[in-house]
Amino acid sequence: MKFEKGIKVDGIYYDIPMVSLKRNADFLDKYAERSEEGDLLRELIGVYYNYTLTVGSSSDFGDTDYEAFWNKMTEPVEFHEISVPTKDGYYTFRGYISSVSDEYKKILNNEAEFTSFTCKFIAKGPTRVPG
């Protein structure tokens, strides 16, 4: 499968060669504990949509500069506005980037090629709430 849409972070569009965009629906509780009888008591805060983005080789980037992309993904700010592609457009949420990694594919005299870029986007608030 080939992705034909990039991502947007803080309103900046990145034309990147996505390999995968994994979505997790994480359920967060205000509390969850067992009663003495063994029954679960739980108060659900909501469901958070979190994503793991994997990108191909830096040599396959479209109009986006790899270093500019790396610098944005590692920018030391608390939260970003993140837009990820969906079937019908984009899903936009406020969140943070919890980790970023890549590896050198090859290093030449004045340039380097990177591969295996991965980052995790974590939602600040729930996408879905009870009720």
Tab-separated table of C-alpha atoms in Angstrom:
chain	number	residue	atom	x	y	z
A	1	MET	CA	0.000	0.000	0.000
A	2	LYS	CA	1.288	3.440	-0.871
A	3	PHE	CA	0.337	6.495	1.162
A	4	GLU	CA	-0.423	9.481	-1.026
A	5	LYS	CA	-0.966	12.015	1.757
A	6	GLY	CA	1.609	13.359	4.148
A	7	ILE	CA	1.078	14.646	7.672
A	8	LYS	CA	0.631	18.120	9.097
A	9	VAL	CA	2.246	19.333	12.306
A	10	ASP	CA	1.428	22.820	13.601
A	11	GLY	CA	-0.068	23.677	10.212
A	12	ILE	CA	3.070	22.672	8.269
A	13	TYR	CA	2.564	19.990	5.617
A	14	TYR	CA	5.257	17.298	5.331
A	15	ASP	CA	5.473	15.359	2.070
A	16	ILE	CA	6.957	12.163	3.461
A	17	PRO	CA	7.196	8.539	2.269
A	18	MET	CA	5.028	6.877	4.927
A	19	VAL	CA	5.600	3.171	5.389
A	20	SER	CA	2.940	2.797	8.073
A	21	LEU	CA	0.684	4.779	10.370
A	22	LYS	CA	-0.393	2.610	13.282
A	23	ARG	CA	-3.411	3.753	15.314
A	24	ASN	CA	-4.017	2.669	18.928
A	25	ALA	CA	-7.217	3.304	20.875
A	26	ASP	CA	-6.037	3.542	24.484
A	27	PHE	CA	-8.637	3.518	27.289
A	28	LEU	CA	-7.744	5.704	30.276
A	29	ASP	CA	-9.427	5.306	33.663
A	30	LYS	CA	-9.751	7.839	36.447
A	31	TYR	CA	-9.592	4.766	38.644
A	32	ALA	CA	-9.886	1.013	38.246
A	33	GLU	CA	-9.761	-1.222	41.294
A	34	ARG	CA	-11.190	-4.481	42.523
A	35	SER	CA	-13.701	-4.689	45.344
A	36	GLU	CA	-13.179	-7.217	48.147
A	37	GLU	CA	-15.610	-9.470	46.253
A	38	GLY	CA	-13.400	-9.317	43.154
A	39	ASP	CA	-15.694	-7.120	41.067
A	40	LEU	CA	-14.003	-4.416	39.000
A	41	LEU	CA	-14.925	-0.842	39.889
A	42	ARG	CA	-13.945	1.568	37.181
A	43	GLU	CA	-14.470	5.145	36.049
A	44	LEU	CA	-13.483	5.607	32.419
A	45	ILE	CA	-12.174	9.042	31.422
A	46	GLY	CA	-12.175	8.300	27.712
A	47	VAL	CA	-10.566	6.729	24.674
A	48	TYR	CA	-7.392	8.298	23.303
A	49	TYR	CA	-6.292	7.806	19.694
A	50	ASN	CA	-2.502	7.546	19.582
A	51	TYR	CA	-0.351	6.940	16.507
A	52	THR	CA	3.005	5.473	15.548
A	53	LEU	CA	4.392	6.823	12.283
A	54	THR	CA	7.057	4.977	10.301
A	55	VAL	CA	8.704	6.721	7.361
A	56	GLY	CA	10.896	5.340	4.573
A	57	SER	CA	14.278	6.508	3.391
A	58	SER	CA	15.193	10.188	3.522
A	59	SER	CA	16.126	9.921	-0.164
A	60	ASP	CA	12.438	9.266	-0.967
A	61	PHE	CA	11.111	12.467	0.612
A	62	GLY	CA	9.048	14.642	-1.712
A	63	ASP	CA	9.253	18.417	-1.302
A	64	THR	CA	10.074	18.091	2.397
A	65	ASP	CA	13.639	18.420	3.639
A	66	TYR	CA	14.503	15.515	5.956
A	67	GLU	CA	16.467	17.670	8.414
A	68	ALA	CA	13.610	20.186	8.666
A	69	PHE	CA	11.230	17.275	9.331
A	70	TRP	CA	13.557	15.791	11.976
A	71	ASN	CA	13.938	19.188	13.643
A	72	LYS	CA	10.147	19.694	13.807
A	73	MET	CA	9.538	16.209	15.218
A	74	THR	CA	12.203	16.780	17.912
A	75	GLU	CA	11.180	20.363	18.696
A	76	PRO	CA	11.182	20.803	22.504
A	77	VAL	CA	7.584	22.000	22.943
A	78	GLU	CA	4.859	20.589	25.165
A	79	PHE	CA	2.171	20.049	22.514
A	80	HIS	CA	1.597	20.135	18.760
A	81	GLU	CA	-1.446	20.234	16.513
A	82	ILE	CA	-1.130	16.986	14.561
A	83	SER	CA	-3.095	15.990	11.463
A	84	VAL	CA	-2.840	12.425	10.192
A	85	PRO	CA	-4.383	11.144	6.961
A	86	THR	CA	-7.637	9.193	7.051
A	87	LYS	CA	-9.816	7.631	4.415
A	88	ASP	CA	-11.839	10.834	4.027
A	89	GLY	CA	-9.256	13.549	4.740
A	90	TYR	CA	-7.398	14.223	7.966
A	91	TYR	CA	-7.905	13.587	11.667
A	92	THR	CA	-6.540	16.508	13.711
A	93	PHE	CA	-5.767	16.430	17.419
A	94	ARG	CA	-3.640	18.166	20.027
A	95	GLY	CA	-0.869	15.955	21.345
A	96	TYR	CA	2.787	15.464	21.980
A	97	ILE	CA	5.574	13.438	20.440
A	98	SER	CA	6.850	10.907	22.961
A	99	SER	CA	9.772	9.473	21.011
A	100	VAL	CA	11.604	9.818	17.703
A	101	SER	CA	14.196	7.512	16.182
A	102	ASP	CA	15.967	6.878	12.891
A	103	GLU	CA	19.146	5.255	11.671
A	104	TYR	CA	21.850	6.067	9.194
A	105	LYS	CA	21.496	4.072	5.994
A	106	LYS	CA	24.733	5.417	4.558
A	107	ILE	CA	27.119	8.276	5.178
A	108	LEU	CA	28.965	9.919	2.309
A	109	ASN	CA	31.377	12.859	2.215
A	110	ASN	CA	28.937	15.742	2.682
A	111	GLU	CA	25.613	13.969	2.976
A	112	ALA	CA	23.858	11.190	4.824
A	113	GLU	CA	20.885	9.017	4.037
A	114	PHE	CA	18.540	7.978	6.847
A	115	THR	CA	16.008	5.188	7.117
A	116	SER	CA	13.601	3.686	9.678
A	117	PHE	CA	12.314	7.020	10.997
A	118	THR	CA	9.682	6.311	13.666
A	119	CYS	CA	7.814	8.622	16.022
A	120	LYS	CA	4.924	8.276	18.451
A	121	PHE	CA	2.089	10.812	18.671
A	122	ILE	CA	0.207	10.780	21.992
A	123	ALA	CA	-3.156	12.577	22.315
A	124	LYS	CA	-3.494	15.260	24.978
A	125	GLY	CA	-7.194	14.631	25.497
A	126	PRO	CA	-9.690	11.887	24.737
A	127	THR	CA	-11.230	11.457	21.304
A	128	ARG	CA	-14.253	9.670	22.724
A	129	VAL	CA	-15.821	9.983	26.189
A	130	PRO	CA	-18.502	7.935	27.968
A	131	GLY	CA	-22.086	9.037	27.785
